[in-house]
Coordinates of C-alpha atoms and ligand atoms in Angstrom, one line a residue:
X1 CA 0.0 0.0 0.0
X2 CA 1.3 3.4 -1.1
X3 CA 1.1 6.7 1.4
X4 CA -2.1 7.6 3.3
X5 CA -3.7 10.3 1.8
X6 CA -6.8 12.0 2.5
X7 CA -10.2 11.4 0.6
X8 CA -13.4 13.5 0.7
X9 CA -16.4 12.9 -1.2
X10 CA -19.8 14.7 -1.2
X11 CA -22.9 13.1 -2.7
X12 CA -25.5 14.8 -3.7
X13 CA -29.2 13.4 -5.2
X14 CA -30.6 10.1 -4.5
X15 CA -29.9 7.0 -2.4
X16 CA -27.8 5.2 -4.9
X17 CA -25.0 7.9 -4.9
X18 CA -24.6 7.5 -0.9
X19 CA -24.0 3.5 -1.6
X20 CA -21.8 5.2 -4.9
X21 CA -19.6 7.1 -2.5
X22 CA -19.1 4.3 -0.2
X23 CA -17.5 1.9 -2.9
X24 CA -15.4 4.7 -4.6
X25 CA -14.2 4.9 -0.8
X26 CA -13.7 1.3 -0.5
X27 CA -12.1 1.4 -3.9
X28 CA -9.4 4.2 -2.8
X29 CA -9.1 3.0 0.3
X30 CA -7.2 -0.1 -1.1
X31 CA -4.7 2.8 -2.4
X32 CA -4.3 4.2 0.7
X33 CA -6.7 6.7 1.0
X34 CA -8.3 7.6 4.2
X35 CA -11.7 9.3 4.5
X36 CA -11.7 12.6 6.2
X37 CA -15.2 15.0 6.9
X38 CA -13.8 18.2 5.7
X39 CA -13.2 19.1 2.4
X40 CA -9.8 21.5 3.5
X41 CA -7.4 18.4 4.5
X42 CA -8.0 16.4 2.0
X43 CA -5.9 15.4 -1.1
X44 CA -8.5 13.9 -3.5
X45 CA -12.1 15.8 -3.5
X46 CA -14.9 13.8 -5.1
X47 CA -18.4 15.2 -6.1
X48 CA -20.7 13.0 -6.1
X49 CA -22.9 14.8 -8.6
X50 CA -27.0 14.6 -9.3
X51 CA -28.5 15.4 -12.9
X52 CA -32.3 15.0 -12.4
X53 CA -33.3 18.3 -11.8
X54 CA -31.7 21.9 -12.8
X55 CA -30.8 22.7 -9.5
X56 CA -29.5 19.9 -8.5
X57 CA -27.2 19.5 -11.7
X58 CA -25.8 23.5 -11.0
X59 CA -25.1 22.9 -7.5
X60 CA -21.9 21.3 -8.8
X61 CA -20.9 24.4 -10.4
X62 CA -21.5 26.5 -7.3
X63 CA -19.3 23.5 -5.2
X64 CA -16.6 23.4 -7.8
X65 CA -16.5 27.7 -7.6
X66 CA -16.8 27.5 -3.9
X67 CA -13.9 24.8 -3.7
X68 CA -11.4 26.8 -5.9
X69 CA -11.4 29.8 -4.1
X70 CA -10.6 28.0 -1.1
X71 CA -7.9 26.4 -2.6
X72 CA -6.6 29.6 -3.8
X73 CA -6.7 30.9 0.0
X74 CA -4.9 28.2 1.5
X75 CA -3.1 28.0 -1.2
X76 CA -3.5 24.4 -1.4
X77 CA -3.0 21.7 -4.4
X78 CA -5.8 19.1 -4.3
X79 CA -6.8 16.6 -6.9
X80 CA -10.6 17.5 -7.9
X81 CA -12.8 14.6 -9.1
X82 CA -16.4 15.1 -10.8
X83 CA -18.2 12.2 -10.7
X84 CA -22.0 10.8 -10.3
X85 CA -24.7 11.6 -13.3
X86 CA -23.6 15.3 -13.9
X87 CA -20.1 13.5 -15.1
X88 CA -22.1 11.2 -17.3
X89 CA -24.0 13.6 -19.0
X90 CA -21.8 16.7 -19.1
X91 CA -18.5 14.9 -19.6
X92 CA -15.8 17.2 -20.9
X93 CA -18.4 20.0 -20.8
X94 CA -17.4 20.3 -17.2
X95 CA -13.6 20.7 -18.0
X96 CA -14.5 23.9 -19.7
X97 CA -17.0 25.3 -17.3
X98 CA -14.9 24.9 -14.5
X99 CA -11.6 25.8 -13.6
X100 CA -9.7 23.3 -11.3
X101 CA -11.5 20.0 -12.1
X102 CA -8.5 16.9 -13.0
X103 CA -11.0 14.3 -13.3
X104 CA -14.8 13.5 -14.6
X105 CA -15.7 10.0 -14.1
X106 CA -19.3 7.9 -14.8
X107 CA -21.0 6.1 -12.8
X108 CA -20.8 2.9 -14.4
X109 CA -16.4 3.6 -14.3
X110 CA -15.8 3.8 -10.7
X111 CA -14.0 0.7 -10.7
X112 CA -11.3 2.2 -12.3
X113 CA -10.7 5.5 -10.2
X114 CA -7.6 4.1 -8.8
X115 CA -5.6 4.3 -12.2
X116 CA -7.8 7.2 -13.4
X117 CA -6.1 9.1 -10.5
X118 CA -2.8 8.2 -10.9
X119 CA -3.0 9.0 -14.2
X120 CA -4.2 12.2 -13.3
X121 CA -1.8 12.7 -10.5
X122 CA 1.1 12.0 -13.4
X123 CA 0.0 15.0 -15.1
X124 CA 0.6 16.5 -12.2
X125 CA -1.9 19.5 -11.9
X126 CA -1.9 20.3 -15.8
X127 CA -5.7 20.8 -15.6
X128 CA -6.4 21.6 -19.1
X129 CA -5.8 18.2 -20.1
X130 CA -8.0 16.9 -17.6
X131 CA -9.1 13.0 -17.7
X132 CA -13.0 12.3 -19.1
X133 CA -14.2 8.5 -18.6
X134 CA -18.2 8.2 -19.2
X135 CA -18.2 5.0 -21.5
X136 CA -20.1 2.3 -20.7
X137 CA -17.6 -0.2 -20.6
X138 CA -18.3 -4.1 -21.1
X139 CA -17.4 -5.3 -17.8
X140 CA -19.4 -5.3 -14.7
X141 CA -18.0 -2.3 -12.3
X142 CA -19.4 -4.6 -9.3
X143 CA -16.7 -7.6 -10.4
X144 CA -14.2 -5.2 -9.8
X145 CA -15.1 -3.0 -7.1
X146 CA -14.0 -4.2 -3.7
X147 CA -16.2 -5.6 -0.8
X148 CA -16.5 -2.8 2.1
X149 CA -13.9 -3.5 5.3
X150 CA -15.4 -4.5 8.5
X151 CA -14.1 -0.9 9.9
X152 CA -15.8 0.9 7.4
X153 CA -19.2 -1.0 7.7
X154 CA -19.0 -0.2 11.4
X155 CA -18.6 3.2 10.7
X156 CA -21.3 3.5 8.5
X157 CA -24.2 2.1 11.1
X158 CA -26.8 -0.9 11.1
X159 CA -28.6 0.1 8.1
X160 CA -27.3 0.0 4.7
X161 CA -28.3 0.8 1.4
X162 CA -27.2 -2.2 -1.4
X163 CA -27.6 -2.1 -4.5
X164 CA -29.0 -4.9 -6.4
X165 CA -30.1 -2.9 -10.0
X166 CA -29.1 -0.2 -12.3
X167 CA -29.9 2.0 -15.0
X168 CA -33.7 2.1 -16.0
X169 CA -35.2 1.0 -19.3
X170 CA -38.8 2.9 -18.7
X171 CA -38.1 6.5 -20.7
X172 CA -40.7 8.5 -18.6
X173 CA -40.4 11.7 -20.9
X174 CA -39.0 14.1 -18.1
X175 CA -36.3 11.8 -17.0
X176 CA -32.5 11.7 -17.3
X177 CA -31.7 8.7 -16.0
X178 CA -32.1 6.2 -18.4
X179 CA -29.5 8.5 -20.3
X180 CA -27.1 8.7 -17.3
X181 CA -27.7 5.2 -15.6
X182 CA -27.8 3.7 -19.0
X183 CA -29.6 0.6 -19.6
X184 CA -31.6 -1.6 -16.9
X185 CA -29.0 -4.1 -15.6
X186 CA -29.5 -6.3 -12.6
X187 CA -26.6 -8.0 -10.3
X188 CA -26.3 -11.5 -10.4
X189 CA -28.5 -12.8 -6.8
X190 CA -25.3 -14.7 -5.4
X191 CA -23.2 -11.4 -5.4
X192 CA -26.0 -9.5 -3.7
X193 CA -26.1 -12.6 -1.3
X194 CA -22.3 -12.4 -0.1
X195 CA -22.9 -8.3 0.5
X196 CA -25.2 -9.0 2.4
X197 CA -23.8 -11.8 4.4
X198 CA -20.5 -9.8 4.7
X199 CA -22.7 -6.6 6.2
X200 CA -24.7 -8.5 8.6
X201 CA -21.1 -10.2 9.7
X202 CA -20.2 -6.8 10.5
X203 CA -23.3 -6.0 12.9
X204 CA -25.6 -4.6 9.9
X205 CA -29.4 -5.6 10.9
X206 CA -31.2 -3.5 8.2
X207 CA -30.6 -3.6 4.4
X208 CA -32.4 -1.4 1.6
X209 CA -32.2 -3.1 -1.7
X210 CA -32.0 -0.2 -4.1
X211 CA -32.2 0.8 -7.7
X212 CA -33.8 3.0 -9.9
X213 CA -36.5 0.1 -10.9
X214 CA -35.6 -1.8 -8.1
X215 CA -39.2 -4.3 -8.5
X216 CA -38.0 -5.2 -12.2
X217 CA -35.1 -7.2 -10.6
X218 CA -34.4 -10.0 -12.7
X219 CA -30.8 -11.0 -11.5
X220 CA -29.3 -14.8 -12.5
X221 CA -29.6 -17.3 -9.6
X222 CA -26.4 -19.6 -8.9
X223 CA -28.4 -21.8 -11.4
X224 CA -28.1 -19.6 -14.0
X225 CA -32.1 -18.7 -13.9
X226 CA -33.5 -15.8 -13.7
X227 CA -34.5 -14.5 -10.1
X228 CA -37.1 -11.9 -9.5
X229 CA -36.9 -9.2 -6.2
X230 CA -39.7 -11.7 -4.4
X231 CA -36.8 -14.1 -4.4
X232 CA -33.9 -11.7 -3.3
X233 CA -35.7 -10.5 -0.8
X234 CA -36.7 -13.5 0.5
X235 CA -33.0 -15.3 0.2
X236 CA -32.0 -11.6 1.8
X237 CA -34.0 -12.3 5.1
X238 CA -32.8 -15.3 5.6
X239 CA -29.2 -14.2 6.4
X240 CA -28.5 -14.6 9.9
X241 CA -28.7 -10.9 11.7
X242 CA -31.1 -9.5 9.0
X243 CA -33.9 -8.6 10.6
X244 CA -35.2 -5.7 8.4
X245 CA -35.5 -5.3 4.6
X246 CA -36.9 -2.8 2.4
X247 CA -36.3 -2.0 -1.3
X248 CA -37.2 1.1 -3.2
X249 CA -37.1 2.7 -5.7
X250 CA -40.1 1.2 -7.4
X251 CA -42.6 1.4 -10.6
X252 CA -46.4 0.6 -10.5
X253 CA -46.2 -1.1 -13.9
X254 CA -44.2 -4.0 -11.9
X255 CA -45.5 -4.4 -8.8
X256 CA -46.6 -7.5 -9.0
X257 CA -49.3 -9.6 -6.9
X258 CA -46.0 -12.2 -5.6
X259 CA -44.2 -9.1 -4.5
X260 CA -47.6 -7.6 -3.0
X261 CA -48.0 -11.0 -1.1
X262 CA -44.5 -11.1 0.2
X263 CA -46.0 -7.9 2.3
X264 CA -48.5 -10.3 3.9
X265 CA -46.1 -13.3 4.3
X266 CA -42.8 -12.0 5.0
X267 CA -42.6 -10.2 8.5
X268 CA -38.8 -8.6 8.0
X269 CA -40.0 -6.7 4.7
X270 CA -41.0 -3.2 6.5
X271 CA -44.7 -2.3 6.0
X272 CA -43.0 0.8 4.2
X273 CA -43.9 1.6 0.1
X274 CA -42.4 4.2 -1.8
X275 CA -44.2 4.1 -5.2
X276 CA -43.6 7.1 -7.2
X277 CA -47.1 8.2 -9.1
X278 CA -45.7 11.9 -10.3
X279 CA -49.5 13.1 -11.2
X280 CA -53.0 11.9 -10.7
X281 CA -54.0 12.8 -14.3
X282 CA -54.3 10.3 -17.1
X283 CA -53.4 12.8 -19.7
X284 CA -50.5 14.2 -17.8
X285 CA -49.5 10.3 -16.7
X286 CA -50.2 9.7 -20.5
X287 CA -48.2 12.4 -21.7
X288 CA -45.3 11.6 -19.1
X289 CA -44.9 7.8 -21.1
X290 CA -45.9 6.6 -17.7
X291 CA -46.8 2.9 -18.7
X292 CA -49.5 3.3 -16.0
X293 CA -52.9 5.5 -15.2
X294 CA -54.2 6.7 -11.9
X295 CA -57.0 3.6 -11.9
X296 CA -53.7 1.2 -12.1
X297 CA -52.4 3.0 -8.7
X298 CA -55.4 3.1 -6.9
X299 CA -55.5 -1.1 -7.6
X300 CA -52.3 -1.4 -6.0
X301 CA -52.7 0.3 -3.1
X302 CA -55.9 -1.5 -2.3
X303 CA -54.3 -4.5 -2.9
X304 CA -51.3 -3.7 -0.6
X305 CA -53.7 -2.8 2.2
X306 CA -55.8 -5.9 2.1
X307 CA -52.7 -8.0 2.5
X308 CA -51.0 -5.9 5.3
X309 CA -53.7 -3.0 6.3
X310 CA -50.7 -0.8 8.3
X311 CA -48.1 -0.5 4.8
X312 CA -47.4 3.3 4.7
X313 CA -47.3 4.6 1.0
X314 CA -44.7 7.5 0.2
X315 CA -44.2 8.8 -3.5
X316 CA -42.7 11.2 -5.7
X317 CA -44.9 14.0 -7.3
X318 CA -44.0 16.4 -10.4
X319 CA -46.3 19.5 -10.4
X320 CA -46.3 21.9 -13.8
X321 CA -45.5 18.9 -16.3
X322 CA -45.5 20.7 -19.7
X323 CA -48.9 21.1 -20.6
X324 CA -50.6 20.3 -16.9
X325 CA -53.8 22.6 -16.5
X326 CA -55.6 23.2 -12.9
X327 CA -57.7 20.3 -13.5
X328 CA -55.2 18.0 -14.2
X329 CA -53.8 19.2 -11.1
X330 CA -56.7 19.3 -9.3
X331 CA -56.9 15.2 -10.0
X332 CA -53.4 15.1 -8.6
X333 CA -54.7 16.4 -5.2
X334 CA -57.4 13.9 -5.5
X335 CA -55.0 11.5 -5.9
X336 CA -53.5 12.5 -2.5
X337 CA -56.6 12.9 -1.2
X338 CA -57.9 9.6 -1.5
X339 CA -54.9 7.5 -0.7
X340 CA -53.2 8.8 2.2
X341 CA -49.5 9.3 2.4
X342 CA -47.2 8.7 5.2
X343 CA -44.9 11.2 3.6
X344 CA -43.8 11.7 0.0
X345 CA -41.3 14.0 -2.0
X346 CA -42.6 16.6 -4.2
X347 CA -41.1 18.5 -7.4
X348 CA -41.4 21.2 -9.7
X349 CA -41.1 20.1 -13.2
X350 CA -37.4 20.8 -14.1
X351 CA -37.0 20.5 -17.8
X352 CA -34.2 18.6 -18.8
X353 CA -32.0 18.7 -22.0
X354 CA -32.1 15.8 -23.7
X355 CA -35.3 14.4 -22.9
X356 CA -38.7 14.3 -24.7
X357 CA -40.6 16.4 -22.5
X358 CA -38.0 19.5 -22.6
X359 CA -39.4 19.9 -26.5
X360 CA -43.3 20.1 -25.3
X361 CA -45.8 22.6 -26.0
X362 CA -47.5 23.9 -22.9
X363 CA -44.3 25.1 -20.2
X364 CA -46.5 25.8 -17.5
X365 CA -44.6 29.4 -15.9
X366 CA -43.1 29.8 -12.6
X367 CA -45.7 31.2 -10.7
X368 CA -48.1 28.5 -11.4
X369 CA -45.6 25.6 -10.5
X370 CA -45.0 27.5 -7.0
X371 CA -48.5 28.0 -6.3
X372 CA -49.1 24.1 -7.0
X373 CA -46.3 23.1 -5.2
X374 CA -47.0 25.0 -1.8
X375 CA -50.9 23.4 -2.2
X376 CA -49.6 19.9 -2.5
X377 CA -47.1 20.4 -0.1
X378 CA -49.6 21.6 2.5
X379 CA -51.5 18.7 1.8
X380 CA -48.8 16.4 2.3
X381 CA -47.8 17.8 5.1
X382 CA -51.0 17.6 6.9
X383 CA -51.1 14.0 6.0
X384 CA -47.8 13.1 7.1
X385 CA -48.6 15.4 10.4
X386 CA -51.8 13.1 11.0
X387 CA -50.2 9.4 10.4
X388 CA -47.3 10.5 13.2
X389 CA -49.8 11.2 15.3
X390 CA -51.5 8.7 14.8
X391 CA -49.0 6.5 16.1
X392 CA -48.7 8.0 19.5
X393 CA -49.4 5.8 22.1
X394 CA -48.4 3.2 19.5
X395 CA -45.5 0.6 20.4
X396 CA -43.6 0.2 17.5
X397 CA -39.8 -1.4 17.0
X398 CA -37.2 0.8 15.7
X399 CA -33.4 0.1 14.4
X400 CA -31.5 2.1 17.0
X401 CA -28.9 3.4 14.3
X402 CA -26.9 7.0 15.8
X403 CA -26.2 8.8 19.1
X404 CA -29.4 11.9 19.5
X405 CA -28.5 15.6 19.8
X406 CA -27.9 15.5 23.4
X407 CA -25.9 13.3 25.8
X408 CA -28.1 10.2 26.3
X409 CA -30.4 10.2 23.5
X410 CA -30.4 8.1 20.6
X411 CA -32.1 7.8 17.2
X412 CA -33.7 5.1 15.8
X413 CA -36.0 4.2 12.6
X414 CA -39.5 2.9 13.0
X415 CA -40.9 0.2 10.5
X416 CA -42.5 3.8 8.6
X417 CA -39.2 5.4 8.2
X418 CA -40.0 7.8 10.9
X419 CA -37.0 9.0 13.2
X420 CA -37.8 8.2 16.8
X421 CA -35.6 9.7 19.5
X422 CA -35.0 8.0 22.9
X423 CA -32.9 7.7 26.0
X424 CA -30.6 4.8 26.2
X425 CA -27.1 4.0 26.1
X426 CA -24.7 4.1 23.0
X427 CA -24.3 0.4 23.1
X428 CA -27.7 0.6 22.0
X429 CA -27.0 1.5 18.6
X430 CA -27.4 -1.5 16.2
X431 CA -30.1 -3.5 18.1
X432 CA -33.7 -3.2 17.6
X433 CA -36.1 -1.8 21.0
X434 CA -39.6 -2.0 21.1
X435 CA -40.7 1.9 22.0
X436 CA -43.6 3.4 22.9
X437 CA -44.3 6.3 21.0
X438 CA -45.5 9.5 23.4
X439 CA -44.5 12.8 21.3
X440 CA -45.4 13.9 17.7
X441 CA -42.6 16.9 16.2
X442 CA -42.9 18.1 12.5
X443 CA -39.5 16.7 13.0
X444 CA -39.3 13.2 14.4
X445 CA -41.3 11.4 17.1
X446 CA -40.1 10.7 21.0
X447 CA -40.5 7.5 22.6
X448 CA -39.9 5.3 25.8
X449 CA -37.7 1.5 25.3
X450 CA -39.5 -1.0 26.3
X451 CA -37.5 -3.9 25.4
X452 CA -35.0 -4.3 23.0
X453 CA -33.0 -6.9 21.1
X454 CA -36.0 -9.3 21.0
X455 CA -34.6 -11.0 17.4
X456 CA -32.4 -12.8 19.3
X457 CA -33.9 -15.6 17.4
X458 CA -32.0 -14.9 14.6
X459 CA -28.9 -12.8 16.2
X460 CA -26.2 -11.3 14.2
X461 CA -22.9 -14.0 14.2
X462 CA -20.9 -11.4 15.5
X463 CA -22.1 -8.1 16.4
X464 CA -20.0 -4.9 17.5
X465 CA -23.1 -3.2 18.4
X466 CA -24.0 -5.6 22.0
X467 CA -24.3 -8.7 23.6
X468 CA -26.3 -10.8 21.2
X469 CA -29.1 -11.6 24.2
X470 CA -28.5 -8.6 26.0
X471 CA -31.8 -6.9 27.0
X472 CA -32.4 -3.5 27.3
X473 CA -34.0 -2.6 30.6
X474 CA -37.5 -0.4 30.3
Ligands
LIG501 N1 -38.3 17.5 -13.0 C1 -38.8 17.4 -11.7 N2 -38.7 16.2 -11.0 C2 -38.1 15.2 -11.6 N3 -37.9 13.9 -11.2 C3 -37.3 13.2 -12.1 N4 -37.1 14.0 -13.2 C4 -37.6 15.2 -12.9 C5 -37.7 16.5 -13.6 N5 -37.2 16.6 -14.8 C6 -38.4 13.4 -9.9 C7 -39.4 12.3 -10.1 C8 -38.6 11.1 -9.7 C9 -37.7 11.7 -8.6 C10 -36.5 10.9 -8.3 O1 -37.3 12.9 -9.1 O2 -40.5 12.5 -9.2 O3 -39.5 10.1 -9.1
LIG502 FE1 -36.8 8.1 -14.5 FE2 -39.2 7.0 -15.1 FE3 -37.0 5.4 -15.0 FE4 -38.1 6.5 -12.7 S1 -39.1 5.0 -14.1 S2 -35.9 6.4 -13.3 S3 -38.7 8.5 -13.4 S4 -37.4 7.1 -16.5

């Protein structure tokens, strides 16, 4: 191993750029790079960089600005890496917005950062003639990036994020991804299998399957046959120390009545649904090349509540889709109105070069977006304000997963996703407590341990976190 130098990244965007970060780390840390939390000591920076909306995409420019004139004031050489979906679809682009930038790599290249940066550190700070890798090369980027060391799952907590598929195939008009992800490509089962087995070794309890159409998983078995997410995420439970599963992100056209019935059958798969819908209109849906209308999302979500009645629903939501008119919108509310969601994530339509809908008739202006924004945010709002409280005097088990604000609180995840405070001791962290919920914030929920650790059915082989039948008093 060569010198210890220091590595920061920052990720911006979605889920699958956290998980992203942590392999490039792994990746460099086999190079002998350390991670550190500030961006001033370190020797390589990484931006972990989001394309899906406007904003998001010139953050990086703002970052790269911001991270040149410190360097300039410190007068400090650092290596500067752009990577994530602004790399893929701005490639050299970014070498002439942006002074200071060595290195833009793609997401599906991040195997190969360790000779990308040598190479770039051979020619030694000439920036102009700064390294651009977005192909989509042949070979699987997970055959080559390395598995995470037991420090560095530690470090990262008792939930973890996997991912199990890539890319999407599905074209919804507004999107970037399937231009930036590339094609739909699932990992093979057994490779998702030893991740998960290697986490859970190292005291990991809850794992998120992720991907951008995570319920069209169709990864080969160690048969060779095709596998579909019921499977995984039944195989995925079964791992000793597993006790919690959930997988996101998914699309209505494939959720299927097996998956649907695993909700029923399958106590570790969290009662937790995140189902984008991005409008209640069939035209706007229509227009949008959903592959679905708002009849097809209404039959799922009866379905999922006759097979396990306390599922929470969360989705994503795009207001002022080119052409959307106050009674399309007006059906989106509806939408809301009649199913109920535990929280959701709502955007302004951000038109994107490159894709279908950027071309469209119909813009809607700014001031119409903002005013259909703050409605359907005030609606969500209230509804996420009344499931929360609805679960006070509820006992429900969270994933204690970090130390609280102040000395002797910690926080931990409900089956809902909600963040629960509580007192309790940091050996805590990385066991599950049964909690009664008694306070309701617009930030998180408070609650009282009741017991705790009671998998112990199924206990971790070998957990850091505590005693494998340690109880936690009341
Ligand atoms: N404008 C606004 N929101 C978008 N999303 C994706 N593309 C756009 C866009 N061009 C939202 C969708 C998606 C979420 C991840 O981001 O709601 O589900
Ligand atoms: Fe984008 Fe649609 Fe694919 Fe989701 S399903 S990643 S919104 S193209």
């Amino acid at each position: 191993m060569s010198e210890t130098r220091k590595l920061y990244v920052r990720s911006f965007g979605c889920q699958m750029n956290v998980y992203d970060a942590q392999r490039m780390t792994d990746t460099l840390a086999k190079e002998g790079y350390v991670e550190t939390d500030s961006p001033d000591d370190a020797d390589l920076v990484i931006l972990n960089t989001c394309h899906i909306r406007e904003k998001a995409a010139e953050k990086v420019y703002s970052e790269l600005g911001r991270l040149k004139k410190a360097q300039e004031e410190a007068g400090r050489q650092q290596m500067v890496a752009v990577a994530g979906c602004v790399a893929q679809a701005e490639g050299a682009e970014i070498l002439k917005r942006a002074r200071g930038v060595d290195l833009v790599v793609g997401p599906q290249s991040y195997h190969k950062l360790p000779e990308l940066v040598a190479d770039a550190q051979r020619r030694g700070g000439n920036r102009r003639a700064g390294i651009v890798e977005t192909e989509f090369p042949v070979e699987d980027k997970f055959d080559f990036l390395p598995p995470p060391t037991r420090a560095a799952i530690n470090k990262r907590g008792p939930a973890a994020f996997v991912t199990v598929q890539e890319g999407c195939d599905k074209f919804c008009t507004f999107c970037v991804v399937p231009y930036t992800r590339g094609a739909e490509v699932s990992r093979p089962l057994p490779k998702i299998l030893d991740e998960v087995i290697r986490l859970a070794e190292a005291g990991v309890r809850e794992v998120t399957l992720i991907g951008q159409n995570v319920n069209a998983y169709h990864g080969l078995d160690a048969a060779g046959r095709s596998a579909n997410l019921p499977e995984l995420i039944r195989r995925i439970a079964d791992v000793p120390g597993i006790a919690r599963v959930r997988y996101t992100t998914s699309h209505p056209r494939d959720m299927d009545d097996e998956l649907i019935g695993l909700h029923r059958d399958l106590p570790a798969l969290m009662p937790y649904l995140h189902l984008p819908v991005q409008s209640g209109s069939n035209r706007i849906l229509a227009a949008m090349n959903r592959k679905h209308d708002r009849e097809l999302f209404f039959e799922i979500v009866d379905k999922v509540r006759a097979v396990r009645p306390d599922i929470a629903f969360s989705s994503d939501f795009i207001v002022g889709f080119p052409g959307e008119t106050d009674a399309d919108f007006a059906d989106t509310m509806d939408l809301v109105q009649r199913v109920g969601f535990a929280s959701a994530f709502s955007f302004k339509y951000s038109s994107r070069p490159g894709t279908p809908a950027a071309g469209m008739d119909g813009q809607v202006p700014e001031e119409e977006k903002s005013a259909r924004i703050h409605a359907l945010q005030a609606l969500l709002d209230s509804q996420r304000l009344a499931f929360d409280t609805a679960c006070q005097g509820r006992v429900l088990d969270i994933l204690i997963e970090k130390p609280g604000r102040f000395p002797g609180q910690l926080i931990g995840r409900s089956p809902y996703l909600q963040s629960i405070v509580v007192d309790g001791p940091v050996e805590a962290i990385g066991t599950l407590a049964r909690v009664e919920v008694h306070g309701v914030s617009t930030r998180n929920l408070s609650g009282d341990i009741r017991g705790g650790e009671f998998f112990v059915e199924r206990p971790a082989r070998e957990s850091r976190f505590i005693g494998q039948s340690e109880k936690l008093e009341a």
